[in-house]
């Protein structure tokens, strides 16, 4: 039981506003995953060396800088952002096997090979607001996009998402309705409960009076409603067994994930808007083209050696180090990590992932297929086709993400030369969009497991490594703290990197103040 005094104290603790009253009563859900970052006191005079200018490193430098810390960020690339990267015409990419590509896109088109969508509840949104980064909606789910199953029957390979989605929902409701009517369910339902449940199933599944699935139009029309005598004809429902055998149901998992639910957002003009917003504020605190070659513990903290201007070896010292270098790269750098930290680092696995951008002369997906943004899915190696959520009806064509694969499919793509990746994406994608052949302009692909300074897409914790190794890597090793998406429970998201940075900043600051 909550006492009056307890309640008043809680309201006071939250600042006494109407929001505070609701929060104290537990009537509001948490607005964000972690508390606001308000560092009390100054870190003036404390030098922190930050390794990596991805969003974790940039956020660490930015937040510590607010509290007066003296931060230097070393970045191997010539740009900020790390995986938070936008490819535009002229962007060059060289993978670890030496294969080189240069992007050539239609005017105004871009491609985000890494992160490309942001859920509303992520801390990423707070930084967009803080920096005034313009954002727009990103369509993750478009029921007018396609599912394509290569295992499907000849008649049932390419379907609109709404056809598969509502047929599966309808047949499931139909089966359940049958079970309820026949009292086949071992539940204590009264007659009234049963009627209510049947009503609910009928409404939700689009069932007729006999509780059979019929397409009421939700699954699409064979003739669209218009004027005159054109009332519209709902398409015949897809056949349940064909849907099941074609594996169409398997594609629905993604959109039911907490982090993938509509609506989602993207910065206008490219996902790199956030790293550039950080970088503009940090200015010369970020040193580009500086690849870390050694990380050493010293009596006073840390010394980091790096390859600086014209390949010259340089070094820098600090009281603390925040290291955001992805583990597949970090474990190859000579460093004074404790044996247990090194052992944990070596056990953690990373995911492989690849995307292939395809530039086209014409926005045929919009003109011919009426697919305005969203994602088509398929069981082929390319896995997904993403239609741009910007530049609608653009006259100079556009860029699709013609493949977005993870795991084994990403390895298949990654092992190919860029030209063969493009050929694969065109061949498989043409089964969904026969227009591919006529409209193709150019391709640009990124396999993260072969991308220097990453050598992996994102961390892949297993129950064992999360239990045994995550806690080890979460503790500072002397003056060295690890940060990045891998050091969070929001893996493969910018929010994981940002939350991890904020967590390390909080802990480092508490330690400095206690010292
Ligand atoms: N965040 C990435 C994406 O949205 C990777 C990811 C995919 C993470 C699916 C979770 C689920 O594509």
Tab-separated table of C-alpha atoms and ligand atoms in Angstrom, residues 117 254 257 260 386 404 458 491-493, ligand 1:
chain	number	residue	atom	x	y	z
A	117	UNK	CA	14.768	3.653	-39.555
A	254	UNK	CA	9.394	-8.299	-38.312
A	257	UNK	CA	8.650	-6.517	-33.062
A	260	UNK	CA	9.695	-2.209	-35.907
A	386	UNK	CA	12.957	-1.190	-49.585
A	404	UNK	CA	18.917	-6.439	-47.190
A	458	UNK	CA	26.242	-5.679	-35.110
A	491	UNK	CA	21.646	-4.092	-30.255
A	492	UNK	CA	21.745	-3.117	-33.915
A	493	UNK	CA	20.178	0.267	-33.222
B	1	LIG	N1	18.052	-2.177	-36.553
B	1	LIG	C1	18.271	-2.943	-37.753
B	1	LIG	C2	17.081	-2.822	-38.666
B	1	LIG	O1	16.074	-2.287	-38.278
B	1	LIG	C3	18.619	-4.364	-37.457
B	1	LIG	C4	17.504	-5.116	-36.848
B	1	LIG	C5	16.625	-5.794	-37.681
B	1	LIG	C6	17.317	-5.159	-35.494
B	1	LIG	C7	15.562	-6.497	-37.160
B	1	LIG	C8	16.255	-5.857	-34.945
B	1	LIG	C9	15.369	-6.512	-35.798
B	1	LIG	O2	17.128	-3.245	-39.791
